[in-house]
PDB file of C-alpha atoms in Angstrom:
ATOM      1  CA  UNK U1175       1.864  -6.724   0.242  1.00  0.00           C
ATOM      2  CA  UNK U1176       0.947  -3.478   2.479  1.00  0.00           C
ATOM      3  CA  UNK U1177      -1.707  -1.471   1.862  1.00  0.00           C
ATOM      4  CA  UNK U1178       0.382   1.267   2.614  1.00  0.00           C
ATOM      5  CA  UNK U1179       4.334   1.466   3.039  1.00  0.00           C
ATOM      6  CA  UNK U1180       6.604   4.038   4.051  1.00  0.00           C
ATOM      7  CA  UNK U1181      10.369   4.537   4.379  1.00  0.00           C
ATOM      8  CA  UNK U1182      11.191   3.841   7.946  1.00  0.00           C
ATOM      9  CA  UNK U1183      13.778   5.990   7.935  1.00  0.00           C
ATOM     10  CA  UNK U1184      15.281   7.539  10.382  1.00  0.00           C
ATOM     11  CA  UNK U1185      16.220  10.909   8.262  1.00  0.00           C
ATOM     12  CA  UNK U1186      18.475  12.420  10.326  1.00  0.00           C
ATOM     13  CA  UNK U1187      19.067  16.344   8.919  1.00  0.00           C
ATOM     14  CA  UNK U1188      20.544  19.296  10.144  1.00  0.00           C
ATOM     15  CA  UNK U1189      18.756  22.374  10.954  1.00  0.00           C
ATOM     16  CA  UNK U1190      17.488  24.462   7.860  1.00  0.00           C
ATOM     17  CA  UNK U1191      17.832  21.481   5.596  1.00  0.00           C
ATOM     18  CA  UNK U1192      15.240  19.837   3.617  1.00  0.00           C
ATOM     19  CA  UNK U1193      13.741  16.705   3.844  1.00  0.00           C
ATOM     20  CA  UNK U1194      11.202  14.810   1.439  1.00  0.00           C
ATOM     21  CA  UNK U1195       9.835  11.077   1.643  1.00  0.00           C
ATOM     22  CA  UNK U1196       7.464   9.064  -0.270  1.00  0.00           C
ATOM     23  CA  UNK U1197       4.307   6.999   0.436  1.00  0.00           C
ATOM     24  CA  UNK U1198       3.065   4.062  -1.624  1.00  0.00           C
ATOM     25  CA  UNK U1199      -0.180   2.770  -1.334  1.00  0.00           C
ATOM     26  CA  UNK U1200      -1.885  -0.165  -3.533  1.00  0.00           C
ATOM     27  CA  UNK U1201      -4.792   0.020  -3.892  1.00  0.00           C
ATOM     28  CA  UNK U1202      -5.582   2.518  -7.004  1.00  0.00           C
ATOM     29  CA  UNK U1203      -9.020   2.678  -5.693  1.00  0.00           C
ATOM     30  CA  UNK U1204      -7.955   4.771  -2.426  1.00  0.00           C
ATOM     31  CA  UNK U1205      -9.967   8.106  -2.651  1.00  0.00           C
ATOM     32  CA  UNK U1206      -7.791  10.007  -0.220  1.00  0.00           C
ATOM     33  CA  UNK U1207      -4.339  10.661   1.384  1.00  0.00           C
ATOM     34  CA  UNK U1208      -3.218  12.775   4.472  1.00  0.00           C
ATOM     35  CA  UNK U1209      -0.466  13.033   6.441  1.00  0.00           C
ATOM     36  CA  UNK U1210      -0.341  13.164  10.188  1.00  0.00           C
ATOM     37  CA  UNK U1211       2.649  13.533  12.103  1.00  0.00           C
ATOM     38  CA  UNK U1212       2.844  11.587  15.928  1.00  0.00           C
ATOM     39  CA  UNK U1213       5.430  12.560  18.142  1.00  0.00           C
ATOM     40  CA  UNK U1214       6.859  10.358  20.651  1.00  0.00           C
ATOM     41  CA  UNK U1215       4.602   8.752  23.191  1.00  0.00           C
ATOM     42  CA  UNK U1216       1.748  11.271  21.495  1.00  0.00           C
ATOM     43  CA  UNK U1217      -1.251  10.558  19.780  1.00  0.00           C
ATOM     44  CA  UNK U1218      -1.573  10.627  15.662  1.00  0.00           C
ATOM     45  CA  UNK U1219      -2.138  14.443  14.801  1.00  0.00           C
ATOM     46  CA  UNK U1220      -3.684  15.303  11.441  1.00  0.00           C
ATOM     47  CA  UNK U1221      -0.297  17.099   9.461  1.00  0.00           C
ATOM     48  CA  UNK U1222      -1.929  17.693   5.795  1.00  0.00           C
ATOM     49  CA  UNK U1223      -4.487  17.001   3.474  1.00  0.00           C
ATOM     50  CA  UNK U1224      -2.833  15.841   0.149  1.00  0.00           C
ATOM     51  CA  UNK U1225      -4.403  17.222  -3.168  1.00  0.00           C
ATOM     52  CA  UNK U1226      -4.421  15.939  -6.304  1.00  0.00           C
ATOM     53  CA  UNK U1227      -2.930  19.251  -7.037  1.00  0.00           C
ATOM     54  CA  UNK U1228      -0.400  19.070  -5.225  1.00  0.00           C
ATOM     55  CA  UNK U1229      -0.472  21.592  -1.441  1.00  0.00           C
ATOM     56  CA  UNK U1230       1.860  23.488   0.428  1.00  0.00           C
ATOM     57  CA  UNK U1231       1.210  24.727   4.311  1.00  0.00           C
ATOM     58  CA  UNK U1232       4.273  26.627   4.781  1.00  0.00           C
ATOM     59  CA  UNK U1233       7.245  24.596   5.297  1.00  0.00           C
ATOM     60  CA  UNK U1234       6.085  21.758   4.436  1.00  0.00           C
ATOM     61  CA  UNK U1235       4.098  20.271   0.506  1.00  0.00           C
ATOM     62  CA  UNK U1236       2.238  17.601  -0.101  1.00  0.00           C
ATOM     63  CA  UNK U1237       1.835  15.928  -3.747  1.00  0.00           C
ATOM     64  CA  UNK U1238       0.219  12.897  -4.949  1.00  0.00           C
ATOM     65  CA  UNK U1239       1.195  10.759  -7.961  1.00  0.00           C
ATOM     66  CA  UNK U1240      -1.878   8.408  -8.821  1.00  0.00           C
ATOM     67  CA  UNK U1241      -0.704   6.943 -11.853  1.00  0.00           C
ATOM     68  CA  UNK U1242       2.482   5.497  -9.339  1.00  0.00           C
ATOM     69  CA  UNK U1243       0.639   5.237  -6.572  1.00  0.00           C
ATOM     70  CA  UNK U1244       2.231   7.438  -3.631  1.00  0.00           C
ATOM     71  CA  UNK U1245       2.535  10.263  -1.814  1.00  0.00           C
ATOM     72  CA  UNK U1246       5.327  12.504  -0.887  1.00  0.00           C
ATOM     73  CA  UNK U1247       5.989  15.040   1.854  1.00  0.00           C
ATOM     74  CA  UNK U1248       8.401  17.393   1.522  1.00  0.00           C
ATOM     75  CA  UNK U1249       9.613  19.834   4.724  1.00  0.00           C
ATOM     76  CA  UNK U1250      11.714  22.939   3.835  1.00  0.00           C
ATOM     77  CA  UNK U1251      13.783  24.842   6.814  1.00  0.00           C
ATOM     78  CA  UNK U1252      13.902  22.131   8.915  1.00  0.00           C
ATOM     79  CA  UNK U1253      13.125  23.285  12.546  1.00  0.00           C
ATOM     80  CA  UNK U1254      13.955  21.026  15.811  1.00  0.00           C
ATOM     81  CA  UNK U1255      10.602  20.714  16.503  1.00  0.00           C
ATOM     82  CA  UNK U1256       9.836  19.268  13.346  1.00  0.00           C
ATOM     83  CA  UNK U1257      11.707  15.837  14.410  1.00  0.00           C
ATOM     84  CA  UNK U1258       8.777  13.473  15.036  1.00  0.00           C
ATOM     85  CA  UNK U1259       7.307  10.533  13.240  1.00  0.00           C
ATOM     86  CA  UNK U1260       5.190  11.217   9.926  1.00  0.00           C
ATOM     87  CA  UNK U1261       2.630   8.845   9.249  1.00  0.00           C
ATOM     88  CA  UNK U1262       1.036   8.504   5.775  1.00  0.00           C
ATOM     89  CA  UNK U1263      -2.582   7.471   5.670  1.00  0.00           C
ATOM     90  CA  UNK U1264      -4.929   6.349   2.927  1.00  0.00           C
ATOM     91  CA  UNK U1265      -8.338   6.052   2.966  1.00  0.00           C
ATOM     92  CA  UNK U1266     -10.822   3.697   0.252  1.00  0.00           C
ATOM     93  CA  UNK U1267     -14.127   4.738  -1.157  1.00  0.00           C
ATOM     94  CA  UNK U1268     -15.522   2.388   2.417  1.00  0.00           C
ATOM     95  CA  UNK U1269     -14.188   4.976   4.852  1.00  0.00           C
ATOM     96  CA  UNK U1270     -11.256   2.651   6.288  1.00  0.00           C
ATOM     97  CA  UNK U1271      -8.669   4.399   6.897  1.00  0.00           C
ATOM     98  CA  UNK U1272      -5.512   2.495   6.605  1.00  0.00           C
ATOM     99  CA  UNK U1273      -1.638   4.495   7.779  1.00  0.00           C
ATOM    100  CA  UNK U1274       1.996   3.664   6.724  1.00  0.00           C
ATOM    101  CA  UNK U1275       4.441   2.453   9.263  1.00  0.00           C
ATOM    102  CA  UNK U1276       5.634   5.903   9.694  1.00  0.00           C
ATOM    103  CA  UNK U1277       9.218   7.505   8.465  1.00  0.00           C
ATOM    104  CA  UNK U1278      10.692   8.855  11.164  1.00  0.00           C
ATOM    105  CA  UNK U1279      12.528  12.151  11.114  1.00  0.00           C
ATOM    106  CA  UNK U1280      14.958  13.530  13.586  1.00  0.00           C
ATOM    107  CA  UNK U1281      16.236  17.279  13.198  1.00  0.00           C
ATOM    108  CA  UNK U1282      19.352  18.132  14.724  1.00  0.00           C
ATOM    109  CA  UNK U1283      21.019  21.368  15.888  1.00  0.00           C
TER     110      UNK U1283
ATOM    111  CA  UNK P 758     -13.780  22.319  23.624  1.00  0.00           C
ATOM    112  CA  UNK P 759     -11.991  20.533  21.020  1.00  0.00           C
ATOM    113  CA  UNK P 760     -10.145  17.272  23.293  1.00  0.00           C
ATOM    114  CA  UNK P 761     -10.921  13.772  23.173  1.00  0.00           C
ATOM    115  CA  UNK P 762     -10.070  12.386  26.725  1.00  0.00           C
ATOM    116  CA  UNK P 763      -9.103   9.134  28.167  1.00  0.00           C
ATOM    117  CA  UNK P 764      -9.261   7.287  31.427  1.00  0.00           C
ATOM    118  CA  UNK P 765      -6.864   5.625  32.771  1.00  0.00           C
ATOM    119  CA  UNK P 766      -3.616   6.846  31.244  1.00  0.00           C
ATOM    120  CA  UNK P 767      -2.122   3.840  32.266  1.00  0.00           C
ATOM    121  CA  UNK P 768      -3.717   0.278  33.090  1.00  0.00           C
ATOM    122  CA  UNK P 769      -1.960  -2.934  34.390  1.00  0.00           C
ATOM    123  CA  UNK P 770      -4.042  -5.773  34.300  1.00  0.00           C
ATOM    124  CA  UNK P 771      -3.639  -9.378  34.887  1.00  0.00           C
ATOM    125  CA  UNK P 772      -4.995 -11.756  32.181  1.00  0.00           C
ATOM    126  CA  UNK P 773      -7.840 -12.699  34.404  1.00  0.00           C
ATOM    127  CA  UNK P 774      -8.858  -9.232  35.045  1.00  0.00           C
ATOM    128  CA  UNK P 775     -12.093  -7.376  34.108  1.00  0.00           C
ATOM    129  CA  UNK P 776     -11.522  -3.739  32.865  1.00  0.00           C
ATOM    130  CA  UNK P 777     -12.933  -0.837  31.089  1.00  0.00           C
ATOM    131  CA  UNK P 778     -10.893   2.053  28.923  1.00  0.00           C
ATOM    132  CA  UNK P 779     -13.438   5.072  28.582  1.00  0.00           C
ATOM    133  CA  UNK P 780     -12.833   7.696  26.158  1.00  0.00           C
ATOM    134  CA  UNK P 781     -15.128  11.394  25.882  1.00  0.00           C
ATOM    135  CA  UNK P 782     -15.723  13.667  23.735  1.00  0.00           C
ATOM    136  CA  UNK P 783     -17.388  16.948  23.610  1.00  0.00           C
ATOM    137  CA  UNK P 784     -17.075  18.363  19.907  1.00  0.00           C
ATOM    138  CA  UNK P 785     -20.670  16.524  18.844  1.00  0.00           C
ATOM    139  CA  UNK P 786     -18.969  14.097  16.877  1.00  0.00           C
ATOM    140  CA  UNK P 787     -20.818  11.208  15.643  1.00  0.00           C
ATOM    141  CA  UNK P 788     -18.239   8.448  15.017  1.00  0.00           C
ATOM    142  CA  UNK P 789     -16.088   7.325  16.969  1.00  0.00           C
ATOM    143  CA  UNK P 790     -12.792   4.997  16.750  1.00  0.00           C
ATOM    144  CA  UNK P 791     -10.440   2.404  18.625  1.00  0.00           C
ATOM    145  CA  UNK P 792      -7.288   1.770  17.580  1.00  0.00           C
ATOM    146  CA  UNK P 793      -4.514  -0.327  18.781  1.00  0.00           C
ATOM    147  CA  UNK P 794      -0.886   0.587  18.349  1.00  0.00           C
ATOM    148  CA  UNK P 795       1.922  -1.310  19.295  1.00  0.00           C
ATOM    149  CA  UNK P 796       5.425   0.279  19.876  1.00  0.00           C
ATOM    150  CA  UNK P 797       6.938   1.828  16.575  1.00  0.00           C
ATOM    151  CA  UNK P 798       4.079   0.223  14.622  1.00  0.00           C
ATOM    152  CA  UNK P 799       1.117   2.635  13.095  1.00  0.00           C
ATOM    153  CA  UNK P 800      -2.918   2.456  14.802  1.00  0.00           C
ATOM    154  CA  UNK P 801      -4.578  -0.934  13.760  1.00  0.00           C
ATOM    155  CA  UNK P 802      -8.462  -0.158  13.350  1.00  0.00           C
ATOM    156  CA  UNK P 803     -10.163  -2.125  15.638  1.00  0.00           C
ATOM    157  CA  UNK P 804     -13.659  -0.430  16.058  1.00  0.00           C
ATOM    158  CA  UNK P 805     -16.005   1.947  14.344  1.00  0.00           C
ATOM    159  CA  UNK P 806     -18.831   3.955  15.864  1.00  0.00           C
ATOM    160  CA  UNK P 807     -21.710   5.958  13.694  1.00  0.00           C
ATOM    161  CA  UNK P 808     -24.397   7.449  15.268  1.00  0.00           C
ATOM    162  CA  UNK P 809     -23.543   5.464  18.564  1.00  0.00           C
ATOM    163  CA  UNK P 810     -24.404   2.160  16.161  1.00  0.00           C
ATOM    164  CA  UNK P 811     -21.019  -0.315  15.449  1.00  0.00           C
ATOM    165  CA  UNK P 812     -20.531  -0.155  11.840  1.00  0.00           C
ATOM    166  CA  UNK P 813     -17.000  -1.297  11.289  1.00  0.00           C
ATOM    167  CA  UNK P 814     -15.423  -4.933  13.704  1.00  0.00           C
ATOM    168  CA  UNK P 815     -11.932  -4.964  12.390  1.00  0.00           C
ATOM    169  CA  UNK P 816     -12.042  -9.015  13.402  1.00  0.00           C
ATOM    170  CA  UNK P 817     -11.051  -8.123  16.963  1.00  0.00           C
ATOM    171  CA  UNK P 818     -11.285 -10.932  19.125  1.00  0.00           C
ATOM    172  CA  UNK P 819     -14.195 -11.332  21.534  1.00  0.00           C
ATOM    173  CA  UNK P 820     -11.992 -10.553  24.544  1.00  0.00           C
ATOM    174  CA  UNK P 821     -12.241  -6.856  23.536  1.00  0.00           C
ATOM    175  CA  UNK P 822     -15.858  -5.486  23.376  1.00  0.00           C
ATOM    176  CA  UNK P 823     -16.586  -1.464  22.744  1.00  0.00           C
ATOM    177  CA  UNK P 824     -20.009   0.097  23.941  1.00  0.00           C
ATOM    178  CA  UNK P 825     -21.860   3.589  23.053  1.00  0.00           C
ATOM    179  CA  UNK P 826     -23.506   4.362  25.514  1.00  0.00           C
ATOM    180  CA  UNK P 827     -24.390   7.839  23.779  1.00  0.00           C
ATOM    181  CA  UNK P 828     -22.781  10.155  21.324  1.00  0.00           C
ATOM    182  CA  UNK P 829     -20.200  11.164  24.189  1.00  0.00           C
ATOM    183  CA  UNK P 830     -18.767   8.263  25.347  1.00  0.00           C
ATOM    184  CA  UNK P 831     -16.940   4.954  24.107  1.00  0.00           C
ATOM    185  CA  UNK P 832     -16.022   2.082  25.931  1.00  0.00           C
ATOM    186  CA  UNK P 833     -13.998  -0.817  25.559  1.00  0.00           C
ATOM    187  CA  UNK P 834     -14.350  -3.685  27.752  1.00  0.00           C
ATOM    188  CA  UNK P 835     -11.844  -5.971  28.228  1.00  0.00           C
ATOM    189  CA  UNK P 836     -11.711  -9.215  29.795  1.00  0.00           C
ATOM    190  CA  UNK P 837      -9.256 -12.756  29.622  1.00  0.00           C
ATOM    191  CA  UNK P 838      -6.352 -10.314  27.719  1.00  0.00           C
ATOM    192  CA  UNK P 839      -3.246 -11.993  26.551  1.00  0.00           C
ATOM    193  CA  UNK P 840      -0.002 -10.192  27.231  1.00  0.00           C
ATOM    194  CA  UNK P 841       0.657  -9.777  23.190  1.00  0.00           C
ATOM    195  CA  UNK P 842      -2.310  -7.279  23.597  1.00  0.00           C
ATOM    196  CA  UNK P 843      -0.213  -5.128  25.687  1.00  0.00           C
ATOM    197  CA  UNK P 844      -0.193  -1.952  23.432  1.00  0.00           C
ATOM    198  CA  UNK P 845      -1.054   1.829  23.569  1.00  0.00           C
ATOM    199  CA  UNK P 846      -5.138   1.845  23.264  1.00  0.00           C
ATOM    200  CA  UNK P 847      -6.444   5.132  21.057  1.00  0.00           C
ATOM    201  CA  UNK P 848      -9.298   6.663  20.804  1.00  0.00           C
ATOM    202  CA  UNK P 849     -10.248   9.168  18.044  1.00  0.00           C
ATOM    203  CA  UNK P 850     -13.871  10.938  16.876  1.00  0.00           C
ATOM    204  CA  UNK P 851     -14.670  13.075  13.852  1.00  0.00           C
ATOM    205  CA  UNK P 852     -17.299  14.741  12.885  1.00  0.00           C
ATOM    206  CA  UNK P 853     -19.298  12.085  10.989  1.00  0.00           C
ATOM    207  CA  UNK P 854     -17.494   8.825   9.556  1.00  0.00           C
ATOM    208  CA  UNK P 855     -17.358  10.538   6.316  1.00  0.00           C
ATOM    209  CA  UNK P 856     -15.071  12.505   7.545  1.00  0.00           C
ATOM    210  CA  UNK P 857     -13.090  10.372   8.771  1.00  0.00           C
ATOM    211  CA  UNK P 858      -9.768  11.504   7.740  1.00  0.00           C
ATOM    212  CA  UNK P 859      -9.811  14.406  10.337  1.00  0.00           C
ATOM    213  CA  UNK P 860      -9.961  12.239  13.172  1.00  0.00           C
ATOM    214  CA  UNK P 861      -8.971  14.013  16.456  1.00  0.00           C
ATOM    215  CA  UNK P 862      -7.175  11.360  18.925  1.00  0.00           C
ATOM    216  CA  UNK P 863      -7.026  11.248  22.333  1.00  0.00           C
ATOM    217  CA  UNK P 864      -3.921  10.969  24.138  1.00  0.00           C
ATOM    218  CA  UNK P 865      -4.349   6.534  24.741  1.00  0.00           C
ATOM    219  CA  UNK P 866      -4.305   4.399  27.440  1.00  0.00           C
ATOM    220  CA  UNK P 867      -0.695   2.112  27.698  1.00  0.00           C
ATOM    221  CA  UNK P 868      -2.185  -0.848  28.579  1.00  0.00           C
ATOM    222  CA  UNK P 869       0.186  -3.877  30.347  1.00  0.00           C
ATOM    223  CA  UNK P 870      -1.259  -7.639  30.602  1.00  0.00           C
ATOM    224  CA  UNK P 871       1.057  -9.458  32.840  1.00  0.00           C
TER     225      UNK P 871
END
């Protein structure tokens, strides 16, 4: 089994709609959770931090379920320049940082 | 100045070939990262850098060996490649490996083995 798995996807939306996907990780050990978001032929860049709390950075929230294991990110008024992939990554209490597959989103006009 | 920066963009190599990726950074980070990523696949950890010291050797195989040379610079040498390790070659830093999550990345190296 994966450390951590992700929806592949593609979500294909219209503009101005809202998009959410989930993260599931398995080791219940893992001590954080982030989301970065890679565009095509880009490197990784660091989306979110995910709180236990639950976050929100405009558009787009973050929450974490630990008792079943994953992560979701949610992205409100989608904008064309959102479309990119979203890669979910975990990281255990020995600093190894381990990322999802990636869910790929595509926003269209 | 807040860029990680790699040389060459692009590399072509045959699988007798010596060659060298370099990545730089200026931010005073202390560890630094190599990762491997293969088309529509996520970064594979391959090597981790603390205080210019090698603290993490994700089982890479011998064919691919990093160097610090100081708390700037990483290296990966590379040398009899295969053409499976054709792959985009990343390089990231943060500020210490405890913070590893905020890793800035530098824009990789596509590497070809023919």
């Amino acid at each position: 089994r994966k450390e951590v798995e992700q929806d592949p996807g593609p979500f294909n939306v219209p503009e101005g709609a809202t998009v959410a996907f989930n993260c599931t990780y398995s080791n219940s050990a893992s001590q954080s959770f982030f989301w970065y978001r890679q565009d095509c032929r880009k490197e990784p860049k660091l989306l979110m931090s995910v709180y236990s709390s639950g976050n929100e950075d405009g558009r787009f929230t973050a929450q974490l379920n630990r008792a079943s294991q994953y992560i979701s990110l949610l992205i409100r008024d989608s904008k064309l320049s959102d479309s990119a992939t979203y890669l979910c990554v975990v990281i255990d209490n020995d600093y190894k940082l381990s990322f999802g597959a990636g869910t790929t989103v595509t926003v269209r006009a | 100045d807040t860029e990680v920066t790699q040389t060459p963009k692009h590399l072509v190599m045959g699988m007798t070939n010596k060659k060298s990726l370099k990545c730089e950074q200026h931010m005073g980070h202390r560890a630094m990262y190599w990762y491997k990523q293969k088309a529509k696949k996520p970064p594979e950890l391959m090597f981790v850098y603390s205080y210019e010291k090698l603290s993490i050797n994700e089982s890479v195989p011998s064919r691919f060996s990093p160097e610090c040379p100081n708390s700037s610079l990483l290296n990966l040498h590379l040398h009899a490649l295969q053409p499976e390790d054709s792959a985009l070659y990343l390089c990231a830093s943060s500020q210490v490996l405890a913070d590893v999550y905020e890793q800035f990345f530098g824009p990789g190296t596509r590497l070809t083995v023919l």
